[in-house]
Each structure stands twice: as structure tokens, then as C-alpha cells.
Amino acid sequence: MKSGSTWEYKTLIDELSQGMEKANQLRVHLCSTSPSEAHDLLLQRIISSYENALLIVNWSGSVGHVPVGAPTLAAPESSISVDGSPRSDDMNKSLRDNHDGRATSKKRKMHPTWTEQVRVNSGNGLEGPTDDRFSWRKYGQKDILGAKYPRSYYRCTYRHVRNCWATKQVQRSDDDPTLFEITYKGTHVCNHSTNAVPPPPSPEKQEPKHNIPHCHQQEQQNQTLLNFKANLRVNTNALDIKETPPHFSFQSTFACHDEENNYVPVSSLPDENLVGTFSSLFHSPATSGSNYFSTATYQMNNYGGAPLKHSETDIADIISAHASTTNSPIGGMEFSIDRMGLDPNFPFYAPGFLHN
DNA sequence: CAAATTTGACCCGT
DNA sequence: ACGGGTCAAATTTG
């Protein structure tokens, strides 16, 4: 992009983030002094608008020249499939299932992918960095050639319920056992603690997670934004992982890679201020959640009679969840699927933006 | 008993 | 053929 517009662009971002920050502050303030649903809702909307704007700006600022080696949000060629249903595998599965049962097929779709290094400062970081506020379900572990420690594979617990295809791999560092490299793939569309679809019947086990105070729900939205940014160039600094015993401290660094897996260190964040602004509001910017694709996903997912075999969490849930996005106002967080449908590549009719 | 983890087998790209 | 990633039956956990 040329320099003139770059300047404008930055200024715009500055302004927007200012606005957003102030709104956030106001919100926090209001929340603590005179909690009021109405205020909160209003502020949420304001903030959402800012988020929207910021996202749009970020988006347009980044698509033009694909500058940062951003983990691509969608596969370049497959513009329709904003992903989230990255693997038609499961559909295929139901088709091939018949005799083989094995289903993985096709090329792996492009997911936003980034790596986080988490250091566990403690006597024995044996458990590893477990809690990043999403519900992960381990689905595999593998000894990796030349690596001392096995690599663990996790996927989102709500994969089937919410069609959330985020996965992560955790690999302990060979020479520094306190260091874990966590590779996130795909973006969370479940946003399990707040958004659109309420969590499946049994609330998170892994994360009995403190009920999120009303005031903090915004965090989720903010987080969303942050994470979106993270998709462009992941960032974070300190994080405070809730269920960590006090003597644990995490420190993480992020990098993301582009499709060629070129590392893109995150040091060079052009808009530090923005990040600073947000990070002051978050406790755990490390989470990988993001809704920005969920809507697209929702409307794209097609459970087309492909019964997912076992319990997992239930097709009934799927159905009702699905229904809830179109019919019942659950938590007032439903969002406009139809609009999403118009342009799945433009993920900004994000949930939490309260379209009703 | 349901949900999560473990673990060997399978699949796919190289 | 090999290695990494995923599946799914068996097992464990809550």
C-alpha cells in the first residue's frame, strides 16, 4: 500500500481503537458502579461497532497485499469456503464410511495456523500448559521422529456440536522441558463460554471456568477481535491462566506462519497501541478463539444427513443449536446468518454484534 | 453412564 | 516406505 493511505489507515485505526478503548473503560466503569443491563447492552453495541470497524479496516488493510504472511483466513482459491468446514472429510466420511470407516481424505485445507510457545515455570511443568480457555479434547498422541517427547493432538470439544474445527498440537521442547510449543490450527467458532449457541448440556468439564461475570463478557468479544488480529499476526505477551496454581507462571511468545510455514515473528506489530489497548483488557489474550468465521461456518455446515455416529455430544444438540441460530433468541446473541450467506468471505457480521 | 483419554491402526502426502 | 495426522475401539475418569 502506498504511504499516504497507510498513514490514513493507521490514523483510522488509532481513532477507532481510542473509541473502543474508551467505550470499554466506560463499560467497566459502569459495570462496577451502577450495573445495568441496558447500559451494558448499549455499550456492547457500541463496542461491537468499533470492533466491526476495526476488523473491516484490518481486513482491507491486509488483503490488499497479503503483507504479513498472515495465516490465511481462507484458502486463496477456495474463496467460498471460509473454512470452519475445512474438511469436507466428515461428509465424505459418511459416504465412504460404509465399509472403510476411514475418512480422512483430500488435501488438508488451509487453516490459520500459528504457534505459541509457552513456558511453564515451575518445579515440574509436567502437565504442560493446559488451560487456554477453550475446551480441547485430545484425540491423539504421537511420537515424533527425533523428538524426545510425544506430540499431542487436540481438537475442539465442540467440533461436532458447533462445527468448530480448531485443533492444536502440543509439543514439548526437547531441550527445555518447561517449554511447550503449541500449534493452533483453525479458528474457534465455538467461543464456548459466551456466544450464540449455549454450550452443550454438560458445561465444560475441563474448564469449570468461573462463571464469567457479566462485565467480563466483553472480554470475549474483545478477545475475538484480538484473535482476529492474531490471525493477521499473532501477538501476546503475558497471560494469566486461570486454573494455574499460583506458583506457575506462563510466558508465551507467538509466531505465526503463512502457508509455506514461514515463521512470522510477532515482534513487529505496527499498531502496538492497538494491542496495548486491548491487552490491558484481557486476561488471556492467548486464547485462540474467534468467531469471525462462525457465521459463515454455521450457514455452510451441512449436517446433511451425515449422522455423526456416537455420543460425542449429540445430534439433538446440533439440531437445536442450529435451530437456535435461526429461531430462538438465545442469549440475544443470534446473528444474521443470511447476511453471512451473502458473502462468506467477509466474516465481519460476527456474532456478538447483535443484529436483532 | 457419559464423556474424556489412550493407543494401535489406518490414511495420506512426500 | 516413512512420518505425521486422525480415527475409533478400548479403557479410564468423574
Short mmCIF file of C-alpha atoms in Angstrom, two decimals, chain A:
data_model
loop_
_atom_site.label_atom_id
_atom_site.label_comp_id
_atom_site.label_asym_id
_atom_site.label_seq_id
_atom_site.Cartn_x
_atom_site.Cartn_y
_atom_site.Cartn_z
CA MET A 1 0.00 0.00 0.00
CA LYS A 2 1.18 3.41 -0.61
CA SER A 3 2.40 5.59 2.12
CA GLY A 4 -0.35 8.16 2.06
CA SER A 5 -3.09 5.72 2.59
CA THR A 6 -1.02 3.89 5.10
CA TRP A 7 -0.95 6.92 7.23
CA GLU A 8 -4.65 7.41 6.95
CA TYR A 9 -5.14 3.82 7.70
CA LYS A 10 -3.13 3.99 10.83
CA THR A 11 -4.86 7.08 11.94
CA LEU A 12 -8.16 5.48 11.37
CA ILE A 13 -7.14 2.54 13.42
CA ASP A 14 -5.90 4.81 16.13
CA GLU A 15 -9.14 6.61 16.25
CA LEU A 16 -11.18 3.53 16.28
CA SER A 17 -9.17 1.90 18.94
CA GLN A 18 -9.36 5.00 21.02
CA GLY A 19 -13.07 4.95 20.74
CA MET A 20 -13.23 1.36 21.55
CA GLU A 21 -10.96 1.67 24.48
CA LYS A 22 -12.95 4.47 25.92
CA ALA A 23 -16.12 2.59 25.44
CA ASN A 24 -14.60 -0.33 27.18
CA GLN A 25 -13.45 1.79 30.04
CA LEU A 26 -16.84 3.28 30.33
CA ARG A 27 -18.34 -0.09 30.33
CA VAL A 28 -16.11 -1.39 33.02
CA HIS A 29 -16.79 1.72 34.97
CA LEU A 30 -20.50 1.45 34.62
CA CYS A 31 -20.41 -2.15 35.41
CA SER A 32 -18.71 -1.61 38.68
CA THR A 33 -20.61 1.43 39.78
CA SER A 34 -24.12 1.01 38.54
CA PRO A 35 -24.64 -2.26 36.84
CA SER A 36 -27.41 -2.01 34.38
CA GLU A 37 -28.43 -4.36 31.68
CA ALA A 38 -29.43 -1.57 29.44
CA HIS A 39 -26.20 0.27 29.74
CA ASP A 40 -24.30 -2.82 29.24
CA LEU A 41 -26.17 -3.74 26.16
CA LEU A 42 -25.78 -0.35 24.70
CA LEU A 43 -22.12 -0.31 25.36
CA GLN A 44 -21.77 -3.69 23.96
CA ARG A 45 -23.27 -2.48 20.80
CA ILE A 46 -21.03 0.49 20.67
CA ILE A 47 -18.04 -1.63 21.23
CA SER A 48 -19.20 -4.07 18.67
CA SER A 49 -19.41 -1.33 16.17
CA TYR A 50 -15.88 -0.39 16.88
CA GLU A 51 -14.84 -3.91 16.56
CA ASN A 52 -16.58 -4.16 13.31
CA ALA A 53 -14.92 -1.10 12.01
CA LEU A 54 -11.56 -2.19 13.18
CA LEU A 55 -11.95 -5.52 11.67
CA ILE A 56 -13.00 -4.11 8.43
CA VAL A 57 -10.05 -1.83 8.42
CA ASN A 58 -7.72 -4.57 9.36
CA TRP A 59 -9.15 -6.78 6.81
CA SER A 60 -8.95 -4.40 3.96
CA GLY A 61 -5.57 -3.38 5.12
CA SER A 62 -4.32 -6.86 4.95
CA VAL A 63 -5.91 -8.39 1.99
CA GLY A 64 -4.59 -5.95 -0.44
CA HIS A 65 -1.06 -7.04 -0.30
CA VAL A 66 -1.00 -10.01 1.95
CA PRO A 67 1.82 -8.42 3.74
CA VAL A 68 2.34 -10.21 6.93
CA GLY A 69 2.37 -13.68 5.80
CA ALA A 70 -0.83 -13.82 7.62
CA PRO A 71 -2.16 -17.14 8.39
CA THR A 72 -4.63 -17.09 5.67
CA LEU A 73 -8.15 -16.83 6.69
CA ALA A 74 -9.38 -18.70 3.80
CA ALA A 75 -7.72 -20.72 1.24
CA PRO A 76 -6.83 -18.45 -1.57
CA GLU A 77 -8.56 -20.34 -4.21
CA SER A 78 -11.46 -21.68 -2.34
CA SER A 79 -12.99 -18.43 -1.59
CA ILE A 80 -16.33 -19.84 -0.82
CA SER A 81 -15.16 -21.95 1.90
CA VAL A 82 -14.26 -19.62 4.59
CA ASP A 83 -13.45 -22.63 6.40
CA GLY A 84 -14.73 -23.90 9.54
CA SER A 85 -15.86 -26.70 7.46
CA PRO A 86 -12.37 -27.10 6.30
CA ARG A 87 -12.68 -30.71 5.97
CA SER A 88 -15.35 -31.98 3.88
CA ASP A 89 -13.85 -35.06 5.30
CA ASP A 90 -16.60 -35.71 7.65
CA MET A 91 -19.13 -35.50 4.96
CA ASN A 92 -17.06 -37.71 2.84
CA LYS A 93 -16.75 -39.91 5.75
CA SER A 94 -20.38 -40.57 5.95
CA LEU A 95 -20.21 -41.50 2.37
CA ARG A 96 -17.27 -43.75 2.49
CA ASP A 97 -17.96 -44.85 5.90
CA ASN A 98 -19.78 -47.74 4.54
CA HIS A 99 -17.00 -50.12 4.50
CA ASP A 100 -13.90 -48.43 5.36
CA GLY A 101 -14.63 -46.27 8.26
CA ARG A 102 -11.57 -44.27 7.49
CA ALA A 103 -12.44 -40.97 6.27
CA THR A 104 -9.64 -38.57 6.03
CA SER A 105 -9.35 -37.56 2.54
CA LYS A 106 -8.41 -34.81 0.29
CA LYS A 107 -5.90 -32.23 0.75
CA ARG A 108 -5.75 -30.60 4.01
CA LYS A 109 -7.42 -27.29 3.85
CA MET A 110 -5.64 -24.19 4.82
CA HIS A 111 -6.28 -23.08 8.32
CA PRO A 112 -4.98 -20.13 10.06
CA THR A 113 -2.05 -21.60 11.82
CA TRP A 114 0.15 -20.16 14.43
CA THR A 115 2.48 -21.29 17.06
CA GLU A 116 2.68 -20.32 20.61
CA GLN A 117 5.50 -21.13 22.88
CA VAL A 118 4.54 -21.48 26.42
CA ARG A 119 6.98 -21.76 29.17
CA VAL A 120 5.93 -23.31 32.35
CA ASN A 121 7.94 -22.00 35.18
CA SER A 122 7.55 -24.44 37.88
CA GLY A 123 9.16 -27.34 39.52
CA ASN A 124 7.76 -29.73 37.07
CA GLY A 125 5.82 -28.48 34.18
CA LEU A 126 4.72 -31.97 33.73
CA GLU A 127 1.21 -31.16 32.98
CA GLY A 128 2.07 -28.72 30.41
CA PRO A 129 0.18 -25.64 29.63
CA THR A 130 -3.26 -26.99 29.83
CA ASP A 131 -5.65 -24.20 30.03
CA ASP A 132 -6.14 -21.75 27.28
CA ARG A 133 -9.79 -21.35 27.97
CA PHE A 134 -11.05 -23.47 25.25
CA SER A 135 -12.27 -26.92 25.66
CA TRP A 136 -9.96 -29.28 23.97
CA ARG A 137 -10.37 -32.92 23.52
CA LYS A 138 -7.34 -34.99 23.00
CA TYR A 139 -7.64 -37.23 20.04
CA GLY A 140 -4.20 -38.49 19.53
CA GLN A 141 -0.65 -38.64 20.59
CA LYS A 142 2.30 -39.48 18.53
CA ASP A 143 5.95 -39.99 18.91
CA ILE A 144 7.67 -37.67 16.61
CA LEU A 145 10.80 -38.57 14.89
CA GLY A 146 13.71 -37.01 16.62
CA ALA A 147 11.70 -35.55 19.38
CA LYS A 148 12.08 -36.61 22.91
CA TYR A 149 8.52 -36.09 23.84
CA PRO A 150 5.42 -37.19 22.07
CA ARG A 151 3.19 -34.71 20.40
CA SER A 152 -0.39 -34.47 21.50
CA TYR A 153 -3.26 -33.65 19.28
CA TYR A 154 -6.30 -31.85 20.45
CA ARG A 155 -9.43 -30.72 18.80
CA CYS A 156 -12.19 -28.53 20.00
CA THR A 157 -14.58 -30.37 22.23
CA TYR A 158 -17.44 -28.88 20.34
CA ARG A 159 -16.27 -29.88 16.97
CA HIS A 160 -19.46 -31.57 16.09
CA VAL A 161 -21.87 -29.57 18.07
CA ARG A 162 -20.74 -26.33 16.69
CA ASN A 163 -18.75 -27.38 13.80
CA CYS A 164 -15.71 -25.92 15.36
CA TRP A 165 -12.66 -27.22 13.66
CA ALA A 166 -9.98 -25.69 15.69
CA THR A 167 -7.21 -28.02 16.63
CA LYS A 168 -3.98 -27.71 18.41
CA GLN A 169 -0.85 -29.69 18.79
CA VAL A 170 1.25 -29.60 21.84
CA GLN A 171 4.85 -30.48 21.62
CA ARG A 172 7.19 -30.30 24.50
CA SER A 173 10.53 -28.93 23.71
CA ASP A 174 13.36 -31.39 23.64
CA ASP A 175 15.92 -29.48 25.48
CA ASP A 176 13.76 -27.31 27.61
CA PRO A 177 11.10 -29.41 29.19
CA THR A 178 9.45 -26.37 30.58
CA LEU A 179 8.81 -25.11 27.14
CA PHE A 180 5.85 -26.20 25.13
CA GLU A 181 5.22 -25.38 21.59
CA ILE A 182 1.56 -25.20 20.87
CA THR A 183 0.46 -25.06 17.33
CA TYR A 184 -3.03 -23.88 16.78
CA LYS A 185 -4.78 -24.67 13.60
CA GLY A 186 -8.04 -23.30 12.58
CA THR A 187 -10.08 -20.81 14.38
CA HIS A 188 -12.51 -21.44 17.10
CA VAL A 189 -16.01 -20.79 16.07
CA CYS A 190 -17.48 -22.14 19.19
CA ASN A 191 -16.49 -19.45 21.56
CA HIS A 192 -17.75 -21.81 24.08
CA SER A 193 -18.26 -19.61 27.03
CA THR A 194 -20.47 -16.97 25.67
CA ASN A 195 -21.66 -16.89 22.23
CA ALA A 196 -24.53 -17.73 20.11
CA VAL A 197 -25.14 -21.27 20.94
CA PRO A 198 -25.14 -22.17 24.55
CA PRO A 199 -22.75 -24.84 25.48
CA PRO A 200 -23.97 -28.34 25.19
CA PRO A 201 -25.84 -29.84 28.06
CA SER A 202 -22.98 -30.57 30.28
CA PRO A 203 -21.00 -27.48 30.84
CA GLU A 204 -17.31 -27.55 30.37
CA LYS A 205 -15.62 -30.05 32.45
CA GLN A 206 -12.09 -29.25 31.70
CA GLU A 207 -12.87 -25.74 32.46
CA PRO A 208 -15.44 -25.38 35.09
CA LYS A 209 -14.40 -21.89 34.42
CA HIS A 210 -15.60 -19.39 36.77
CA ASN A 211 -18.81 -18.01 35.57
CA ILE A 212 -17.90 -15.16 33.53
CA PRO A 213 -19.02 -12.05 35.27
CA HIS A 214 -21.31 -10.01 33.25
CA CYS A 215 -18.82 -7.29 32.87
CA HIS A 216 -16.31 -9.64 31.52
CA GLN A 217 -18.32 -10.92 28.75
CA GLN A 218 -16.98 -8.17 26.72
CA GLU A 219 -13.68 -9.75 27.11
CA GLN A 220 -14.90 -12.43 24.92
CA GLN A 221 -15.79 -10.05 22.24
CA ASN A 222 -12.61 -8.24 22.61
CA GLN A 223 -10.86 -11.43 22.55
CA THR A 224 -12.48 -12.11 19.36
CA LEU A 225 -11.06 -9.04 17.93
CA LEU A 226 -7.74 -9.74 19.36
CA ASN A 227 -7.82 -13.11 17.93
CA PHE A 228 -8.71 -11.80 14.66
CA LYS A 229 -5.70 -9.68 14.86
CA ALA A 230 -3.91 -12.71 15.94
CA ASN A 231 -4.84 -14.22 12.71
CA LEU A 232 -3.19 -11.45 10.95
CA ARG A 233 -0.19 -11.52 13.10
CA VAL A 234 -0.43 -13.22 16.32
CA ASN A 235 0.53 -11.39 19.34
CA THR A 236 0.51 -11.56 23.01
CA ASN A 237 2.62 -11.15 25.97
CA ALA A 238 1.92 -12.16 29.44
CA LEU A 239 -1.06 -14.18 30.11
CA ASP A 240 -2.60 -15.35 33.19
CA ILE A 241 -4.09 -18.68 33.00
CA LYS A 242 -6.79 -19.11 35.46
CA GLU A 243 -6.55 -22.50 36.85
CA THR A 244 -2.90 -22.39 37.15
CA PRO A 245 -1.55 -22.83 40.59
CA PRO A 246 -0.11 -19.63 41.85
CA HIS A 247 3.44 -20.67 41.53
CA PHE A 248 3.06 -21.34 37.91
CA SER A 249 3.65 -18.61 35.56
CA PHE A 250 3.32 -18.70 31.90
CA GLN A 251 5.10 -16.76 29.45
CA SER A 252 4.43 -17.13 25.90
CA THR A 253 5.57 -15.94 22.64
CA PHE A 254 3.78 -16.19 19.45
CA ALA A 255 4.65 -16.64 15.96
CA CYS A 256 2.51 -17.45 13.11
CA HIS A 257 3.29 -18.79 9.78
CA ASP A 258 1.97 -18.35 6.42
CA GLU A 259 1.04 -21.12 4.19
CA GLU A 260 4.58 -22.04 3.49
CA ASN A 261 5.10 -22.24 7.15
CA ASN A 262 7.40 -19.34 7.13
CA TYR A 263 7.67 -18.04 10.53
CA VAL A 264 6.34 -14.66 11.14
CA PRO A 265 7.55 -13.44 14.43
CA VAL A 266 5.19 -11.16 16.11
CA SER A 267 7.57 -8.63 17.33
CA SER A 268 6.81 -6.29 14.56
CA LEU A 269 3.40 -5.18 15.33
CA PRO A 270 2.78 -2.00 13.54
CA ASP A 271 -0.05 -0.92 15.68
CA GLU A 272 1.27 -1.50 19.08
CA ASN A 273 -1.12 0.90 20.54
CA LEU A 274 -3.98 -1.17 19.50
CA VAL A 275 -2.55 -4.21 21.01
CA GLY A 276 -1.66 -2.40 24.11
CA THR A 277 -5.11 -1.11 24.37
CA PHE A 278 -6.61 -4.47 24.18
CA SER A 279 -4.17 -6.43 26.15
CA SER A 280 -4.85 -4.26 29.08
CA LEU A 281 -8.34 -5.51 28.98
CA PHE A 282 -7.73 -9.13 28.63
CA HIS A 283 -6.56 -11.65 30.97
CA SER A 284 -5.80 -14.22 28.50
CA PRO A 285 -5.09 -12.95 25.09
CA ALA A 286 -3.57 -16.22 24.30
CA THR A 287 -6.75 -17.93 23.59
CA SER A 288 -7.31 -18.74 20.10
CA GLY A 289 -10.96 -18.21 19.94
CA SER A 290 -12.58 -16.23 17.34
CA ASN A 291 -15.97 -16.04 15.98
CA TYR A 292 -15.30 -14.35 12.88
CA PHE A 293 -15.87 -17.31 10.82
CA SER A 294 -18.51 -18.91 12.77
CA THR A 295 -21.34 -17.39 10.97
CA ALA A 296 -20.08 -18.46 7.70
CA THR A 297 -19.48 -21.78 9.12
CA TYR A 298 -22.86 -22.06 10.50
CA GLN A 299 -24.52 -21.38 7.37
CA MET A 300 -22.24 -23.59 5.49
CA ASN A 301 -22.29 -26.51 7.65
CA ASN A 302 -24.41 -29.08 6.30
CA TYR A 303 -25.23 -31.86 8.53
CA GLY A 304 -26.87 -33.24 5.52
CA GLY A 305 -27.95 -36.46 6.99
CA ALA A 306 -24.49 -37.40 7.92
CA PRO A 307 -25.13 -38.72 11.31
CA LEU A 308 -22.12 -38.44 13.42
CA LYS A 309 -22.01 -41.69 14.97
CA HIS A 310 -21.70 -41.72 18.64
CA SER A 311 -22.38 -39.69 21.65
CA GLU A 312 -19.83 -37.01 21.07
CA THR A 313 -22.45 -34.72 22.32
CA ASP A 314 -25.43 -35.25 20.28
CA ILE A 315 -27.11 -34.63 17.13
CA ALA A 316 -30.03 -33.32 19.00
CA ASP A 317 -27.75 -30.61 20.17
CA ILE A 318 -26.63 -29.92 16.75
CA ILE A 319 -30.08 -29.60 15.56
CA SER A 320 -31.27 -27.49 18.35
CA ALA A 321 -28.19 -25.42 18.19
CA HIS A 322 -28.74 -24.89 14.61
CA ALA A 323 -32.30 -24.05 15.17
CA SER A 324 -31.40 -21.63 17.81
CA THR A 325 -29.43 -19.57 15.47
CA THR A 326 -32.37 -19.09 13.30
CA ASN A 327 -35.30 -19.23 15.59
CA SER A 328 -34.96 -18.73 19.20
CA PRO A 329 -33.16 -15.80 20.59
CA ILE A 330 -30.70 -17.47 22.77
CA GLY A 331 -28.95 -15.04 24.92
CA GLY A 332 -29.75 -12.43 22.39
CA MET A 333 -26.68 -13.46 20.62
CA GLU A 334 -28.01 -14.74 17.44
CA PHE A 335 -26.71 -13.29 14.31
CA SER A 336 -27.63 -12.87 10.81
CA ILE A 337 -26.88 -15.97 9.00
CA ASP A 338 -28.46 -14.81 5.87
CA ARG A 339 -26.20 -11.92 5.59
CA MET A 340 -23.33 -14.12 6.14
CA GLY A 341 -24.55 -16.20 3.41
CA LEU A 342 -24.19 -13.39 1.02
CA ASP A 343 -20.55 -13.12 1.47
CA PRO A 344 -18.94 -15.79 3.43
CA ASN A 345 -15.61 -14.30 2.74
CA PHE A 346 -16.42 -11.33 4.68
CA PRO A 347 -16.55 -12.56 8.15
CA PHE A 348 -17.47 -9.47 9.98
CA TYR A 349 -21.02 -9.98 10.68
CA ALA A 350 -19.65 -11.57 13.64
CA PRO A 351 -21.60 -12.92 16.49
CA GLY A 352 -21.79 -10.65 19.36
CA PHE A 353 -22.71 -7.96 17.00
CA LEU A 354 -26.27 -8.26 17.92
CA HIS A 355 -28.19 -7.96 14.83
CA ASN A 356 -31.60 -8.30 16.20
#
